[in-house]
Amino acid sequence: MTAPALLPVRVLVHDAWDQVALEVPPATTVRELKGLALSRIRVAGPPDAYEMKLRGARVLDEGATLAAAGVVPNAQLIVLRRRRAPVR
């Protein structure tokens, strides 16, 4: 029995304007990927204050696996605050 192949993805964390390349199993949930990306970039704050976007659209079900959400190898996802602070 072989181990499942890892899915390479890039996640841009908007708060830090930095990106992290990760290889995760396709069974990883969107919520887990978001938390992993935020911790790798060292962004403070609860992961629930952020949302994940894929192809410009918000991923509504963060409990879905990456495979179920339609994430393909080398996809780029974006993590940004749910409510952005106004510029003054």
JSON list of C-alpha atoms in Angstrom, two decimals:
[
{"chain": "A", "resi": 1, "resn": "MET", "atom": "CA", "xyz": [0.00, 0.00, 0.00]},
{"chain": "A", "resi": 2, "resn": "THR", "atom": "CA", "xyz": [1.45, 3.37, -0.99]},
{"chain": "A", "resi": 3, "resn": "ALA", "atom": "CA", "xyz": [1.14, 6.62, 0.90]},
{"chain": "A", "resi": 4, "resn": "PRO", "atom": "CA", "xyz": [-1.13, 9.24, -0.67]},
{"chain": "A", "resi": 5, "resn": "ALA", "atom": "CA", "xyz": [0.66, 11.79, -2.84]},
{"chain": "A", "resi": 6, "resn": "LEU", "atom": "CA", "xyz": [1.22, 15.23, -1.38]},
{"chain": "A", "resi": 7, "resn": "LEU", "atom": "CA", "xyz": [-0.46, 18.24, -2.94]},
{"chain": "A", "resi": 8, "resn": "PRO", "atom": "CA", "xyz": [1.89, 21.21, -3.53]},
{"chain": "A", "resi": 9, "resn": "VAL", "atom": "CA", "xyz": [0.17, 24.57, -2.94]},
{"chain": "A", "resi": 10, "resn": "ARG", "atom": "CA", "xyz": [1.20, 28.19, -2.46]},
{"chain": "A", "resi": 11, "resn": "VAL", "atom": "CA", "xyz": [-0.58, 30.33, 0.10]},
{"chain": "A", "resi": 12, "resn": "LEU", "atom": "CA", "xyz": [-0.31, 34.12, 0.05]},
{"chain": "A", "resi": 13, "resn": "VAL", "atom": "CA", "xyz": [-0.96, 35.65, 3.48]},
{"chain": "A", "resi": 14, "resn": "HIS", "atom": "CA", "xyz": [-2.24, 39.15, 2.78]},
{"chain": "A", "resi": 15, "resn": "ASP", "atom": "CA", "xyz": [-1.44, 40.63, 6.23]},
{"chain": "A", "resi": 16, "resn": "ALA", "atom": "CA", "xyz": [2.26, 39.86, 5.82]},
{"chain": "A", "resi": 17, "resn": "TRP", "atom": "CA", "xyz": [2.23, 40.13, 2.02]},
{"chain": "A", "resi": 18, "resn": "ASP", "atom": "CA", "xyz": [4.28, 36.96, 2.02]},
{"chain": "A", "resi": 19, "resn": "GLN", "atom": "CA", "xyz": [3.75, 33.57, 0.50]},
{"chain": "A", "resi": 20, "resn": "VAL", "atom": "CA", "xyz": [4.55, 30.09, 1.72]},
{"chain": "A", "resi": 21, "resn": "ALA", "atom": "CA", "xyz": [4.92, 26.93, -0.36]},
{"chain": "A", "resi": 22, "resn": "LEU", "atom": "CA", "xyz": [3.50, 23.82, 1.30]},
{"chain": "A", "resi": 23, "resn": "GLU", "atom": "CA", "xyz": [3.04, 20.16, 0.43]},
{"chain": "A", "resi": 24, "resn": "VAL", "atom": "CA", "xyz": [0.05, 18.67, 2.22]},
{"chain": "A", "resi": 25, "resn": "PRO", "atom": "CA", "xyz": [-2.15, 15.60, 1.79]},
{"chain": "A", "resi": 26, "resn": "PRO", "atom": "CA", "xyz": [-5.28, 16.20, -0.34]},
{"chain": "A", "resi": 27, "resn": "ALA", "atom": "CA", "xyz": [-7.35, 15.17, 2.71]},
{"chain": "A", "resi": 28, "resn": "THR", "atom": "CA", "xyz": [-6.18, 18.29, 4.58]},
{"chain": "A", "resi": 29, "resn": "THR", "atom": "CA", "xyz": [-9.07, 20.64, 5.32]},
{"chain": "A", "resi": 30, "resn": "VAL", "atom": "CA", "xyz": [-9.10, 24.24, 4.15]},
{"chain": "A", "resi": 31, "resn": "ARG", "atom": "CA", "xyz": [-9.20, 25.31, 7.83]},
{"chain": "A", "resi": 32, "resn": "GLU", "atom": "CA", "xyz": [-6.05, 23.26, 8.61]},
{"chain": "A", "resi": 33, "resn": "LEU", "atom": "CA", "xyz": [-4.21, 24.74, 5.61]},
{"chain": "A", "resi": 34, "resn": "LYS", "atom": "CA", "xyz": [-5.17, 28.27, 6.66]},
{"chain": "A", "resi": 35, "resn": "GLY", "atom": "CA", "xyz": [-3.90, 27.68, 10.20]},
{"chain": "A", "resi": 36, "resn": "LEU", "atom": "CA", "xyz": [-0.67, 26.14, 8.92]},
{"chain": "A", "resi": 37, "resn": "ALA", "atom": "CA", "xyz": [0.01, 29.05, 6.57]},
{"chain": "A", "resi": 38, "resn": "LEU", "atom": "CA", "xyz": [-0.69, 31.64, 9.28]},
{"chain": "A", "resi": 39, "resn": "SER", "atom": "CA", "xyz": [1.63, 29.88, 11.72]},
{"chain": "A", "resi": 40, "resn": "ARG", "atom": "CA", "xyz": [4.43, 29.52, 9.14]},
{"chain": "A", "resi": 41, "resn": "ILE", "atom": "CA", "xyz": [4.29, 33.24, 8.34]},
{"chain": "A", "resi": 42, "resn": "ARG", "atom": "CA", "xyz": [3.94, 34.01, 12.08]},
{"chain": "A", "resi": 43, "resn": "VAL", "atom": "CA", "xyz": [0.83, 36.13, 11.82]},
{"chain": "A", "resi": 44, "resn": "ALA", "atom": "CA", "xyz": [-0.69, 36.87, 15.21]},
{"chain": "A", "resi": 45, "resn": "GLY", "atom": "CA", "xyz": [-4.41, 36.55, 15.68]},
{"chain": "A", "resi": 46, "resn": "PRO", "atom": "CA", "xyz": [-7.00, 33.82, 15.67]},
{"chain": "A", "resi": 47, "resn": "PRO", "atom": "CA", "xyz": [-7.35, 31.85, 12.41]},
{"chain": "A", "resi": 48, "resn": "ASP", "atom": "CA", "xyz": [-11.12, 32.41, 12.56]},
{"chain": "A", "resi": 49, "resn": "ALA", "atom": "CA", "xyz": [-10.49, 36.12, 11.88]},
{"chain": "A", "resi": 50, "resn": "TYR", "atom": "CA", "xyz": [-9.20, 35.15, 8.41]},
{"chain": "A", "resi": 51, "resn": "GLU", "atom": "CA", "xyz": [-10.81, 33.70, 5.31]},
{"chain": "A", "resi": 52, "resn": "MET", "atom": "CA", "xyz": [-9.38, 31.63, 2.47]},
{"chain": "A", "resi": 53, "resn": "LYS", "atom": "CA", "xyz": [-9.87, 32.42, -1.21]},
{"chain": "A", "resi": 54, "resn": "LEU", "atom": "CA", "xyz": [-9.35, 30.14, -4.18]},
{"chain": "A", "resi": 55, "resn": "ARG", "atom": "CA", "xyz": [-9.46, 31.56, -7.72]},
{"chain": "A", "resi": 56, "resn": "GLY", "atom": "CA", "xyz": [-10.74, 34.85, -6.29]},
{"chain": "A", "resi": 57, "resn": "ALA", "atom": "CA", "xyz": [-13.74, 33.31, -4.56]},
{"chain": "A", "resi": 58, "resn": "ARG", "atom": "CA", "xyz": [-14.13, 32.79, -0.83]},
{"chain": "A", "resi": 59, "resn": "VAL", "atom": "CA", "xyz": [-14.08, 29.14, 0.24]},
{"chain": "A", "resi": 60, "resn": "LEU", "atom": "CA", "xyz": [-17.38, 28.91, 2.11]},
{"chain": "A", "resi": 61, "resn": "ASP", "atom": "CA", "xyz": [-16.89, 25.47, 3.67]},
{"chain": "A", "resi": 62, "resn": "GLU", "atom": "CA", "xyz": [-13.55, 25.53, 5.47]},
{"chain": "A", "resi": 63, "resn": "GLY", "atom": "CA", "xyz": [-14.25, 22.04, 6.80]},
{"chain": "A", "resi": 64, "resn": "ALA", "atom": "CA", "xyz": [-14.01, 20.66, 3.26]},
{"chain": "A", "resi": 65, "resn": "THR", "atom": "CA", "xyz": [-10.89, 18.85, 2.16]},
{"chain": "A", "resi": 66, "resn": "LEU", "atom": "CA", "xyz": [-8.62, 20.49, -0.39]},
{"chain": "A", "resi": 67, "resn": "ALA", "atom": "CA", "xyz": [-9.62, 17.84, -2.94]},
{"chain": "A", "resi": 68, "resn": "ALA", "atom": "CA", "xyz": [-13.33, 18.52, -2.36]},
{"chain": "A", "resi": 69, "resn": "ALA", "atom": "CA", "xyz": [-12.77, 22.28, -2.61]},
{"chain": "A", "resi": 70, "resn": "GLY", "atom": "CA", "xyz": [-11.21, 21.84, -6.07]},
{"chain": "A", "resi": 71, "resn": "VAL", "atom": "CA", "xyz": [-7.62, 22.65, -5.17]},
{"chain": "A", "resi": 72, "resn": "VAL", "atom": "CA", "xyz": [-5.26, 21.35, -7.86]},
{"chain": "A", "resi": 73, "resn": "PRO", "atom": "CA", "xyz": [-1.48, 20.88, -7.67]},
{"chain": "A", "resi": 74, "resn": "ASN", "atom": "CA", "xyz": [0.42, 24.18, -7.55]},
{"chain": "A", "resi": 75, "resn": "ALA", "atom": "CA", "xyz": [-2.75, 26.17, -6.88]},
{"chain": "A", "resi": 76, "resn": "GLN", "atom": "CA", "xyz": [-2.39, 29.56, -5.22]},
{"chain": "A", "resi": 77, "resn": "LEU", "atom": "CA", "xyz": [-4.69, 30.39, -2.34]},
{"chain": "A", "resi": 78, "resn": "ILE", "atom": "CA", "xyz": [-5.00, 33.68, -0.47]},
{"chain": "A", "resi": 79, "resn": "VAL", "atom": "CA", "xyz": [-5.57, 34.20, 3.25]},
{"chain": "A", "resi": 80, "resn": "LEU", "atom": "CA", "xyz": [-6.91, 37.59, 4.26]},
{"chain": "A", "resi": 81, "resn": "ARG", "atom": "CA", "xyz": [-8.80, 39.17, 7.14]},
{"chain": "A", "resi": 82, "resn": "ARG", "atom": "CA", "xyz": [-12.54, 38.70, 7.10]},
{"chain": "A", "resi": 83, "resn": "ARG", "atom": "CA", "xyz": [-13.03, 42.37, 7.97]},
{"chain": "A", "resi": 84, "resn": "ARG", "atom": "CA", "xyz": [-10.35, 44.72, 6.79]},
{"chain": "A", "resi": 85, "resn": "ALA", "atom": "CA", "xyz": [-9.53, 47.83, 8.77]},
{"chain": "A", "resi": 86, "resn": "PRO", "atom": "CA", "xyz": [-10.34, 51.11, 7.01]},
{"chain": "A", "resi": 87, "resn": "VAL", "atom": "CA", "xyz": [-7.44, 53.25, 5.84]},
{"chain": "A", "resi": 88, "resn": "ARG", "atom": "CA", "xyz": [-7.27, 56.63, 7.55]}
]
